[in-house]
Amino acid sequence: MEKFILISDYFHAYEIPGLHDDLIGYKDRMIKKVDDNPPPPNTFNVYFDEKDFDEKYQSIFLNLIHKYYVVDNNWNKNGFGIYKQTQSNNVSAFHSHIDNNTITAVTYIDPPIANEGGGLEIFDPQRGFVIIQPVKDRIYFFPSWMIHRPLPQSSNITRISINWGYRCSLKPVHKLTGNIW
């Protein structure tokens, strides 16, 4: 059973025990996918299109959307993007996903600990620029219009971020907090 964590009105987390242990089994395949198919210019993610992964994790992410947010139908079935970051290879550019999604979600494989960098810097309308230190077993949800960027890391362990989005016509409303995105 997941646990909802309110980080801010515009940034929510869901802790799912054992999530990281399950995801770690895909890490080598994800690294190979990025290494064999580098992202096109001006993009950072590579599409991860493995059927077993997609079937399992689409269900998890969609269940969280429908359980916790008031939304209408998803316009399209988004796949999963993966971003590989290392100590020497990272892109720390502010961006948003407003052109593609309404809600953005991200989870991490092997996120660095706080003193190793690798955080996610967001612009929260209430608090300004904030750094979120990713934690294992958590999926983070935020409005797709929110600008954000991955921060460099000093850890020599490769970090994978798994990105996903939901696109609908309604402004999402969180069922527990009433937050409107």
mmCIF file with all atom_site columns, N, CA, C and O in Angstrom, residues 95-105 142-148 164-167 172 181:
data_model
loop_
_atom_site.group_PDB
_atom_site.id
_atom_site.type_symbol
_atom_site.label_atom_id
_atom_site.label_alt_id
_atom_site.label_comp_id
_atom_site.label_asym_id
_atom_site.label_entity_id
_atom_site.label_seq_id
_atom_site.pdbx_PDB_ins_code
_atom_site.Cartn_x
_atom_site.Cartn_y
_atom_site.Cartn_z
_atom_site.occupancy
_atom_site.B_iso_or_equiv
_atom_site.pdbx_formal_charge
_atom_site.auth_seq_id
_atom_site.auth_comp_id
_atom_site.auth_asym_id
_atom_site.auth_atom_id
_atom_site.pdbx_PDB_model_num
ATOM 1  N N  . HIS A 1 95  ? 13.442 23.116 -17.552 1.00 0.00 ? 95  HIS A N  1
ATOM 2  C CA . HIS A 1 95  ? 12.464 22.784 -18.580 1.00 0.00 ? 95  HIS A CA 1
ATOM 3  C C  . HIS A 1 95  ? 11.134 22.463 -17.909 1.00 0.00 ? 95  HIS A C  1
ATOM 4  O O  . HIS A 1 95  ? 11.053 22.354 -16.688 1.00 0.00 ? 95  HIS A O  1
ATOM 5  N N  . SER A 1 96  ? 10.108 22.318 -18.723 1.00 0.00 ? 96  SER A N  1
ATOM 6  C CA . SER A 1 96  ? 8.808  21.862 -18.236 1.00 0.00 ? 96  SER A CA 1
ATOM 7  C C  . SER A 1 96  ? 8.283  20.853 -19.257 1.00 0.00 ? 96  SER A C  1
ATOM 8  O O  . SER A 1 96  ? 8.908  20.624 -20.291 1.00 0.00 ? 96  SER A O  1
ATOM 9  N N  . HIS A 1 97  ? 7.132  20.280 -18.956 1.00 0.00 ? 97  HIS A N  1
ATOM 10 C CA . HIS A 1 97  ? 6.515  19.319 -19.864 1.00 0.00 ? 97  HIS A CA 1
ATOM 11 C C  . HIS A 1 97  ? 5.123  19.805 -20.280 1.00 0.00 ? 97  HIS A C  1
ATOM 12 O O  . HIS A 1 97  ? 4.260  19.009 -20.623 1.00 0.00 ? 97  HIS A O  1
ATOM 13 N N  . ILE A 1 98  ? 4.931  21.101 -20.240 1.00 0.00 ? 98  ILE A N  1
ATOM 14 C CA . ILE A 1 98  ? 3.611  21.688 -20.487 1.00 0.00 ? 98  ILE A CA 1
ATOM 15 C C  . ILE A 1 98  ? 3.072  21.381 -21.883 1.00 0.00 ? 98  ILE A C  1
ATOM 16 O O  . ILE A 1 98  ? 1.865  21.278 -22.079 1.00 0.00 ? 98  ILE A O  1
ATOM 17 N N  . ASP A 1 99  ? 3.952  21.208 -22.851 1.00 0.00 ? 99  ASP A N  1
ATOM 18 C CA . ASP A 1 99  ? 3.495  20.934 -24.210 1.00 0.00 ? 99  ASP A CA 1
ATOM 19 C C  . ASP A 1 99  ? 3.014  19.507 -24.398 1.00 0.00 ? 99  ASP A C  1
ATOM 20 O O  . ASP A 1 99  ? 2.336  19.217 -25.388 1.00 0.00 ? 99  ASP A O  1
ATOM 21 N N  . ASN A 1 100 ? 3.367  18.616 -23.474 1.00 0.00 ? 100 ASN A N  1
ATOM 22 C CA . ASN A 1 100 ? 3.057  17.201 -23.664 1.00 0.00 ? 100 ASN A CA 1
ATOM 23 C C  . ASN A 1 100 ? 2.128  16.598 -22.616 1.00 0.00 ? 100 ASN A C  1
ATOM 24 O O  . ASN A 1 100 ? 1.468  15.605 -22.893 1.00 0.00 ? 100 ASN A O  1
ATOM 25 N N  . ASN A 1 101 ? 2.097  17.167 -21.416 1.00 0.00 ? 101 ASN A N  1
ATOM 26 C CA . ASN A 1 101 ? 1.376  16.531 -20.316 1.00 0.00 ? 101 ASN A CA 1
ATOM 27 C C  . ASN A 1 101 ? 0.689  17.554 -19.434 1.00 0.00 ? 101 ASN A C  1
ATOM 28 O O  . ASN A 1 101 ? 0.995  18.743 -19.480 1.00 0.00 ? 101 ASN A O  1
ATOM 29 N N  . THR A 1 102 ? -0.183 17.055 -18.584 1.00 0.00 ? 102 THR A N  1
ATOM 30 C CA . THR A 1 102 ? -0.838 17.852 -17.562 1.00 0.00 ? 102 THR A CA 1
ATOM 31 C C  . THR A 1 102 ? -0.200 17.566 -16.205 1.00 0.00 ? 102 THR A C  1
ATOM 32 O O  . THR A 1 102 ? 0.032  18.466 -15.412 1.00 0.00 ? 102 THR A O  1
ATOM 33 N N  . ILE A 1 103 ? 0.077  16.286 -15.950 1.00 0.00 ? 103 ILE A N  1
ATOM 34 C CA . ILE A 1 103 ? 0.752  15.842 -14.723 1.00 0.00 ? 103 ILE A CA 1
ATOM 35 C C  . ILE A 1 103 ? 2.018  15.108 -15.141 1.00 0.00 ? 103 ILE A C  1
ATOM 36 O O  . ILE A 1 103 ? 1.993  14.273 -16.044 1.00 0.00 ? 103 ILE A O  1
ATOM 37 N N  . THR A 1 104 ? 3.110  15.435 -14.482 1.00 0.00 ? 104 THR A N  1
ATOM 38 C CA . THR A 1 104 ? 4.382  14.759 -14.712 1.00 0.00 ? 104 THR A CA 1
ATOM 39 C C  . THR A 1 104 ? 4.709  13.932 -13.485 1.00 0.00 ? 104 THR A C  1
ATOM 40 O O  . THR A 1 104 ? 4.464  14.352 -12.356 1.00 0.00 ? 104 THR A O  1
ATOM 41 N N  . ALA A 1 105 ? 5.275  12.755 -13.719 1.00 0.00 ? 105 ALA A N  1
ATOM 42 C CA . ALA A 1 105 ? 5.691  11.879 -12.627 1.00 0.00 ? 105 ALA A CA 1
ATOM 43 C C  . ALA A 1 105 ? 7.114  11.403 -12.887 1.00 0.00 ? 105 ALA A C  1
ATOM 44 O O  . ALA A 1 105 ? 7.516  11.213 -14.042 1.00 0.00 ? 105 ALA A O  1
ATOM 45 N N  . PHE A 1 142 ? 3.935  16.174 -10.089 1.00 0.00 ? 142 PHE A N  1
ATOM 46 C CA . PHE A 1 142 ? 3.855  17.628 -10.061 1.00 0.00 ? 142 PHE A CA 1
ATOM 47 C C  . PHE A 1 142 ? 3.199  18.105 -11.353 1.00 0.00 ? 142 PHE A C  1
ATOM 48 O O  . PHE A 1 142 ? 3.145  17.358 -12.341 1.00 0.00 ? 142 PHE A O  1
ATOM 49 N N  . PRO A 1 143 ? 2.673  19.345 -11.364 1.00 0.00 ? 143 PRO A N  1
ATOM 50 C CA . PRO A 1 143 ? 2.038  19.841 -12.582 1.00 0.00 ? 143 PRO A CA 1
ATOM 51 C C  . PRO A 1 143 ? 3.073  19.997 -13.692 1.00 0.00 ? 143 PRO A C  1
ATOM 52 O O  . PRO A 1 143 ? 4.197  20.445 -13.446 1.00 0.00 ? 143 PRO A O  1
ATOM 53 N N  . SER A 1 144 ? 2.689  19.658 -14.886 1.00 0.00 ? 144 SER A N  1
ATOM 54 C CA . SER A 1 144 ? 3.644  19.662 -16.001 1.00 0.00 ? 144 SER A CA 1
ATOM 55 C C  . SER A 1 144 ? 4.131  21.056 -16.373 1.00 0.00 ? 144 SER A C  1
ATOM 56 O O  . SER A 1 144 ? 5.153  21.196 -17.038 1.00 0.00 ? 144 SER A O  1
ATOM 57 N N  . TRP A 1 145 ? 3.430  22.089 -15.947 1.00 0.00 ? 145 TRP A N  1
ATOM 58 C CA . TRP A 1 145 ? 3.889  23.450 -16.220 1.00 0.00 ? 145 TRP A CA 1
ATOM 59 C C  . TRP A 1 145 ? 5.026  23.881 -15.301 1.00 0.00 ? 145 TRP A C  1
ATOM 60 O O  . TRP A 1 145 ? 5.675  24.890 -15.549 1.00 0.00 ? 145 TRP A O  1
ATOM 61 N N  . MET A 1 146 ? 5.303  23.125 -14.253 1.00 0.00 ? 146 MET A N  1
ATOM 62 C CA . MET A 1 146 ? 6.342  23.496 -13.287 1.00 0.00 ? 146 MET A CA 1
ATOM 63 C C  . MET A 1 146 ? 7.736  23.329 -13.900 1.00 0.00 ? 146 MET A C  1
ATOM 64 O O  . MET A 1 146 ? 8.080  22.259 -14.383 1.00 0.00 ? 146 MET A O  1
ATOM 65 N N  . ILE A 1 147 ? 8.516  24.413 -13.874 1.00 0.00 ? 147 ILE A N  1
ATOM 66 C CA . ILE A 1 147 ? 9.876  24.281 -14.388 1.00 0.00 ? 147 ILE A CA 1
ATOM 67 C C  . ILE A 1 147 ? 10.728 23.547 -13.349 1.00 0.00 ? 147 ILE A C  1
ATOM 68 O O  . ILE A 1 147 ? 10.537 23.695 -12.144 1.00 0.00 ? 147 ILE A O  1
ATOM 69 N N  . HIS A 1 148 ? 11.644 22.767 -13.874 1.00 0.00 ? 148 HIS A N  1
ATOM 70 C CA . HIS A 1 148 ? 12.485 21.937 -13.015 1.00 0.00 ? 148 HIS A CA 1
ATOM 71 C C  . HIS A 1 148 ? 13.737 21.537 -13.783 1.00 0.00 ? 148 HIS A C  1
ATOM 72 O O  . HIS A 1 148 ? 13.811 21.710 -14.992 1.00 0.00 ? 148 HIS A O  1
ATOM 73 N N  . TRP A 1 164 ? 7.309  10.024 -16.698 1.00 0.00 ? 164 TRP A N  1
ATOM 74 C CA . TRP A 1 164 ? 6.016  9.630  -17.248 1.00 0.00 ? 164 TRP A CA 1
ATOM 75 C C  . TRP A 1 164 ? 5.067  10.810 -17.153 1.00 0.00 ? 164 TRP A C  1
ATOM 76 O O  . TRP A 1 164 ? 5.234  11.688 -16.298 1.00 0.00 ? 164 TRP A O  1
ATOM 77 N N  . GLY A 1 165 ? 4.065  10.852 -18.008 1.00 0.00 ? 165 GLY A N  1
ATOM 78 C CA . GLY A 1 165 ? 3.109  11.946 -17.944 1.00 0.00 ? 165 GLY A CA 1
ATOM 79 C C  . GLY A 1 165 ? 1.693  11.522 -18.246 1.00 0.00 ? 165 GLY A C  1
ATOM 80 O O  . GLY A 1 165 ? 1.447  10.492 -18.873 1.00 0.00 ? 165 GLY A O  1
ATOM 81 N N  . TYR A 1 166 ? 0.770  12.327 -17.761 1.00 0.00 ? 166 TYR A N  1
ATOM 82 C CA . TYR A 1 166 ? -0.667 12.135 -17.982 1.00 0.00 ? 166 TYR A CA 1
ATOM 83 C C  . TYR A 1 166 ? -1.191 13.419 -18.601 1.00 0.00 ? 166 TYR A C  1
ATOM 84 O O  . TYR A 1 166 ? -0.930 14.517 -18.094 1.00 0.00 ? 166 TYR A O  1
ATOM 85 N N  . ARG A 1 167 ? -1.935 13.304 -19.695 1.00 0.00 ? 167 ARG A N  1
ATOM 86 C CA . ARG A 1 167 ? -2.458 14.486 -20.384 1.00 0.00 ? 167 ARG A CA 1
ATOM 87 C C  . ARG A 1 167 ? -3.977 14.441 -20.413 1.00 0.00 ? 167 ARG A C  1
ATOM 88 O O  . ARG A 1 167 ? -4.567 13.485 -20.906 1.00 0.00 ? 167 ARG A O  1
ATOM 89 N N  . PRO A 1 172 ? -6.014 19.222 -12.896 1.00 0.00 ? 172 PRO A N  1
ATOM 90 C CA . PRO A 1 172 ? -6.121 18.175 -11.875 1.00 0.00 ? 172 PRO A CA 1
ATOM 91 C C  . PRO A 1 172 ? -6.385 18.766 -10.488 1.00 0.00 ? 172 PRO A C  1
ATOM 92 O O  . PRO A 1 172 ? -5.868 19.827 -10.142 1.00 0.00 ? 172 PRO A O  1
ATOM 93 N N  . TRP A 1 181 ? -4.066 22.039 -9.853  1.00 0.00 ? 181 TRP A N  1
ATOM 94 C CA . TRP A 1 181 ? -2.883 22.271 -10.686 1.00 0.00 ? 181 TRP A CA 1
ATOM 95 C C  . TRP A 1 181 ? -3.288 22.829 -12.021 1.00 0.00 ? 181 TRP A C  1
ATOM 96 O O  . TRP A 1 181 ? -2.566 23.186 -12.856 1.00 0.00 ? 181 TRP A O  1
#
